[in-house]
XYZ file of C-alpha atoms in Angstrom:
304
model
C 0.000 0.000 0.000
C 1.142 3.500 -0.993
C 1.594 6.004 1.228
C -0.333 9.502 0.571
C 1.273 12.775 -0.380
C -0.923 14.716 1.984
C 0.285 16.316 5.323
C -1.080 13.893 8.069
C -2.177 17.414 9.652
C -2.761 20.648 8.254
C -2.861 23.958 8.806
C -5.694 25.856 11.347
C -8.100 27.974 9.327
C -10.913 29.935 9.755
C -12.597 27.990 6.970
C -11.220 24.735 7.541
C -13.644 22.013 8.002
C -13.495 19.161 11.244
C -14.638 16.427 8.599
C -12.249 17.802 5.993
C -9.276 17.870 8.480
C -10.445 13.916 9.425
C -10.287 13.416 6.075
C -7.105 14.040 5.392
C -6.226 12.226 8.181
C -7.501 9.363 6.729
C -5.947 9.648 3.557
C -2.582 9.973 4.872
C -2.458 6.825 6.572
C -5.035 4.366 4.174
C -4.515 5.463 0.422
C -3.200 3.003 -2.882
C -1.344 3.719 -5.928
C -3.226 1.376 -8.466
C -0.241 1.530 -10.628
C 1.577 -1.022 -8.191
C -1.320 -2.005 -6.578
C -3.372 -3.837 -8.855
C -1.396 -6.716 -10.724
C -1.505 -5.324 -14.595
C 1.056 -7.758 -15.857
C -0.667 -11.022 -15.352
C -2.865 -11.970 -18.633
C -6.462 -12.064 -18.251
C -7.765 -15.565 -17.293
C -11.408 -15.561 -19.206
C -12.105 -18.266 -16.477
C -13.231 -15.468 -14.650
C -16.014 -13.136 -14.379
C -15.976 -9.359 -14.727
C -18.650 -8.872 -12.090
C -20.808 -10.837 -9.232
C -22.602 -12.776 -11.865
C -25.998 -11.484 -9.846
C -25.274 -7.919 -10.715
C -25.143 -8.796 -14.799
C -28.521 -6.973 -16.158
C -29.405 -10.639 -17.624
C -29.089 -12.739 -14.706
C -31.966 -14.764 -13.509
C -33.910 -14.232 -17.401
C -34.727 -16.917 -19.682
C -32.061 -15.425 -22.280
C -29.551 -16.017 -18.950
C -30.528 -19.626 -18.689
C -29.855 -19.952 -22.674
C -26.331 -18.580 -22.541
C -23.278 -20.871 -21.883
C -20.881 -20.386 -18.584
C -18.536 -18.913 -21.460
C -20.816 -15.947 -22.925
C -21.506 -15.083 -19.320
C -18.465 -14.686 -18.083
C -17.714 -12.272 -21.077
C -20.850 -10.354 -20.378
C -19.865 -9.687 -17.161
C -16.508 -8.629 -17.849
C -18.212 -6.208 -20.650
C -20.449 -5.214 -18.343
C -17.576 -4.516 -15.445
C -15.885 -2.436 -18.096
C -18.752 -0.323 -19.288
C -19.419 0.385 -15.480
C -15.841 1.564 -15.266
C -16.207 3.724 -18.314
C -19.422 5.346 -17.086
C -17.446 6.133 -13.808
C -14.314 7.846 -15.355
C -16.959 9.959 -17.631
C -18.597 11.127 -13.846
C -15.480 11.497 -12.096
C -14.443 13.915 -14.655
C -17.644 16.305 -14.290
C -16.937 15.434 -10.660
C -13.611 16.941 -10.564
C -14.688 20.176 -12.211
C -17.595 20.701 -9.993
C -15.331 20.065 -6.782
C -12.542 22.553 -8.566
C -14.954 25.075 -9.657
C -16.663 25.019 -5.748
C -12.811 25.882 -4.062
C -11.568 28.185 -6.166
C -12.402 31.412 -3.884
C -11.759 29.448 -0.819
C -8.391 29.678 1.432
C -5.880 27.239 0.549
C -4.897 27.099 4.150
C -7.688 25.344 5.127
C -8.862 21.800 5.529
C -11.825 21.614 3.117
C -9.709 23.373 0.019
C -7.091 20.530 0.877
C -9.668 17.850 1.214
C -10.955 18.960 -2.262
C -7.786 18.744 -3.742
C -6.819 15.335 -2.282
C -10.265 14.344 -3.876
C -9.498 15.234 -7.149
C -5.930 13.317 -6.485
C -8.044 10.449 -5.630
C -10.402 10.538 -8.573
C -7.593 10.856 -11.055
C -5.748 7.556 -9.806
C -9.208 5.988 -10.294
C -9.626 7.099 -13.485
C -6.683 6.039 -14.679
C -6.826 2.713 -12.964
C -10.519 2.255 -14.139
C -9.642 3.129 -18.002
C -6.930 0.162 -17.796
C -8.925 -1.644 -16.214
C -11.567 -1.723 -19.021
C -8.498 -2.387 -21.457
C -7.620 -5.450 -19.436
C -10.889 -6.769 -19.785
C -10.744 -6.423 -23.434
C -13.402 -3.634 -23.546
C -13.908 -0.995 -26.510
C -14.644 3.049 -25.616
C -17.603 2.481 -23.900
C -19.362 6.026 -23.289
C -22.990 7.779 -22.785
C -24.509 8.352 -25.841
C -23.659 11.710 -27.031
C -27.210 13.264 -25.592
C -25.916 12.319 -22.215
C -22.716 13.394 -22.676
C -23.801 16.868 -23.861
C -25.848 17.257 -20.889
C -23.344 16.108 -18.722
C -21.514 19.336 -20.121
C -24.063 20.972 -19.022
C -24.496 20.292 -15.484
C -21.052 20.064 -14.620
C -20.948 24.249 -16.099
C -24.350 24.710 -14.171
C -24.706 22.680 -11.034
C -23.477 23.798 -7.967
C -23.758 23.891 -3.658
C -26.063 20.865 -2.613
C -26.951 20.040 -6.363
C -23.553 19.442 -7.045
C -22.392 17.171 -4.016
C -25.696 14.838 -3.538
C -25.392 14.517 -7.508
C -21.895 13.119 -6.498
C -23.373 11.198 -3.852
C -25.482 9.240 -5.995
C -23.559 8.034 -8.354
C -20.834 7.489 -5.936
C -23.505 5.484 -3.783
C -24.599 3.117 -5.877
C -21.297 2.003 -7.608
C -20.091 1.285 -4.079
C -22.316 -0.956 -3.376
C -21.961 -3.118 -6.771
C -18.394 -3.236 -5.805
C -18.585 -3.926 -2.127
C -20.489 -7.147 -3.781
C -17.746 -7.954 -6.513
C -14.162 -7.324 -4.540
C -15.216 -10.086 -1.821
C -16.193 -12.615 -4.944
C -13.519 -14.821 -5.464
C -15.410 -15.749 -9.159
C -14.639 -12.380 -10.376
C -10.823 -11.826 -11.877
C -8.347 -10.874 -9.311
C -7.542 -7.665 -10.330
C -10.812 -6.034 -10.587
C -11.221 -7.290 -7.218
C -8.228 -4.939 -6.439
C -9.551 -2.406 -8.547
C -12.929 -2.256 -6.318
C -11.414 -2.720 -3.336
C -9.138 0.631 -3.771
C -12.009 2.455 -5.005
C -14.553 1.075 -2.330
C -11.718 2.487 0.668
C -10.826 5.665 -1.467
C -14.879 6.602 -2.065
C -16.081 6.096 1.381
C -14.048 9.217 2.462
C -15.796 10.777 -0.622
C -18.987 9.801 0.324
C -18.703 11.368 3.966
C -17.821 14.829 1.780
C -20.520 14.830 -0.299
C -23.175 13.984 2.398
C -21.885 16.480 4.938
C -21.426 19.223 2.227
C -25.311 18.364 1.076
C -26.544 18.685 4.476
C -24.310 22.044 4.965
C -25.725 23.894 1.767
C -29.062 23.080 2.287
C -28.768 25.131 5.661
C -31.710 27.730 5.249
C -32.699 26.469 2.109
C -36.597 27.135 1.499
C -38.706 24.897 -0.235
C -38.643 25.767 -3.972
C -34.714 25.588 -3.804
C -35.490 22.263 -2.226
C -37.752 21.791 -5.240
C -35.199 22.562 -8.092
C -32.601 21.011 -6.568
C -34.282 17.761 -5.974
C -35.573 17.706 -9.172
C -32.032 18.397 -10.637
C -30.308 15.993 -8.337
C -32.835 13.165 -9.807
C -32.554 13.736 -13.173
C -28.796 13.608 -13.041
C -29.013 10.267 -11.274
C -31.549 8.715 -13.746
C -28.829 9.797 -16.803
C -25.815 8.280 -14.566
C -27.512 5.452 -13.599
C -29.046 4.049 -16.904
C -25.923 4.570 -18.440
C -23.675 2.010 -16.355
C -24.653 -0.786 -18.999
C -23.919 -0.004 -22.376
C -26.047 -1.654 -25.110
C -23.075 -2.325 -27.192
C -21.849 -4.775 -24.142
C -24.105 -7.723 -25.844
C -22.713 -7.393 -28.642
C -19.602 -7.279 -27.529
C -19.853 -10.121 -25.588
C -21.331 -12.284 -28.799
C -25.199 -11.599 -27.896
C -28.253 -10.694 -29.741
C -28.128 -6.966 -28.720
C -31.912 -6.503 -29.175
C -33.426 -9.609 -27.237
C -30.950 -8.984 -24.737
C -32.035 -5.282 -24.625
C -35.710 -6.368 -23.875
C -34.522 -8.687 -21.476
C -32.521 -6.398 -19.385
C -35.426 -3.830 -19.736
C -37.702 -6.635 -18.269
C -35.295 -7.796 -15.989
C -37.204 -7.367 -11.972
C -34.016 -9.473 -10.710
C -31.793 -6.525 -11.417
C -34.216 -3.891 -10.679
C -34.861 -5.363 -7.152
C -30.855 -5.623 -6.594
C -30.830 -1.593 -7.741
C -33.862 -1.283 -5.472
C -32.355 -2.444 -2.194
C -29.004 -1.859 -2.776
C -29.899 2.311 -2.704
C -32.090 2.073 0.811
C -29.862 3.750 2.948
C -28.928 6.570 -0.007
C -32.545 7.309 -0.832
C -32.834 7.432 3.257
C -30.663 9.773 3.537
C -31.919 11.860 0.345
C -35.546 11.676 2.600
C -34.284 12.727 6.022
C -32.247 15.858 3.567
C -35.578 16.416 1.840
C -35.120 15.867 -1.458
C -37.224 13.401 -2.300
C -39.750 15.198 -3.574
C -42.774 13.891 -6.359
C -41.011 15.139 -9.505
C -37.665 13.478 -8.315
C -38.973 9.951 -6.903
C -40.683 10.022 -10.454
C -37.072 9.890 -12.396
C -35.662 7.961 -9.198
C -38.586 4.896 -9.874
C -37.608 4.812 -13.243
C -34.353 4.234 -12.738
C -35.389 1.821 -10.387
C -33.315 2.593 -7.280
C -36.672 3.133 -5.519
């Protein structure tokens, strides 16, 4: 395990942050380098899944049952792979909303150096998460290009508590997939390393973006409660139904359209989405932005 470049303290501020300053704590003793972390020299044994077999939007359909131990396994690893993609294109927006919310603030104190270790953070994962993908023998997997352009958009746009529980969703939700597939020993061993860095490196992201949701909302009445909710939602539906690109079943030798009505049918893998994002859409409640318009886009994303 690699050692982190950050201070283990830092400097007393008026603006620094007791969460940010723990933090950093944290990442100065628990942080990884995937580059010598994660074994990237071993060849890929396709005797392995890509995923927790469960998680794969086919599991438990009739087109599942057809498909032979072979074609699964490559599904999954196509599917691992398009995840990964789908989180280096949010980490980027990510990194310019966290950028774009310091850059007035004093780089003395905790929360500006929290940010930046973030960012740090977020890189490393990128990076590991792109070769990941390559390892797995993955095309460019990406949002199609509506997504994309509105991705521009809210990353320009979004700010305060829109920004962070935006961030908190889609960090949420691949957490949980991974805390499933790093303790599997039928998925590969190195994107068991891969999750298990980013599961450690994300909790401390996750603390951030819920205590900076809960902080901006402060005072907030209830039609900035309204469009933010709505906002937040929206963004989630777009991150979420983008994890699984359609081009993975083809990829992995499939038909692409009966698979595509399969996954779209598929109450196995909306009930694992479902109960896997209790505690986020909990805490979404109790910060009260749940509202109708956004448990509308939330339910059909299925992660309520």
């Amino acid at each position: 395990m690699a050692g982190s470049t950050v201070p283990s303290k830092v400097q007393e501020s008026p603006e620094g942050d007791d969460v940010a300053r723990r933090l950093l704590d944290s990442a100065a003793q628990l942080a990884y380098d995937p580059a010598t972390e994660v074994d990237w020299e071993t060849p890929l044994d396709k005797e392995f899944h890509g995923a927790s077999p469960e998680w794969s939007s086919l599991y438990g359909t009739a087109y599942w049952g057809e498909l032979t131990e072979a074609q699964r396994k490559e599904l999954t690893r196509q599917e691992a792979a398009s995840v990964a993609s789908t989180g280096i294109w949010f980490e980027m927006i990510l990194q310019q909303m966290v950028l774009r919310d310091i850059y007035m603030k004093n780089p003395a104190g905790a929360e500006f150096q929290w940010a930046l270790t973030e960012i740090a953070e977020e890189c490393r994962h990128s990076i590991m998460f792109a070769r990941g993908a390559q390892k797995l023998g993955a095309p460019h997997y990406r949002p199609r290009r509506a997504v994309m352009e509105l991705g521009r958009a809210f990353k320009t746009l979004a700010f305060g508590e829109a920004a962070y529980a935006a961030i908190l969703v889609a960090e949420e939700v691949l957490d949980v997939m991974q805390r499933d597939w790093m303790r599997d020993e039928r998925v590969v061993p190195f994107v068991r390393t891969i999750n298990n860095i980013h599961v450690v490196e994300e909790s401390r992201h996750m603390k951030f973006a819920r205590d900076e949701t809960l902080k901006r909302l402060e005072g907030a009445g209830w039609a900035r409660r309204q469009i933010n909710a709505f906002v937040v939602a929206v963004a989630s539906y777009f991150i979420v139904t983008s994890m699984v690109n359609p081009e993975v079943y083809r990829k992995a030798g499939l038909d692409k359209r009966r698979a595509l009505a399969a996954a779209k049918a598929n109450e196995h893998h909306k009930s694992m989405m479902r109960s896997s994002c209790s505690g986020l859409m909990d805490f979404l409640a109790s910060a009260r932005l749940l509202t109708k318009p956004a448990l509308a886009f939330y339910k059909r994303a299925n992660l309520i």
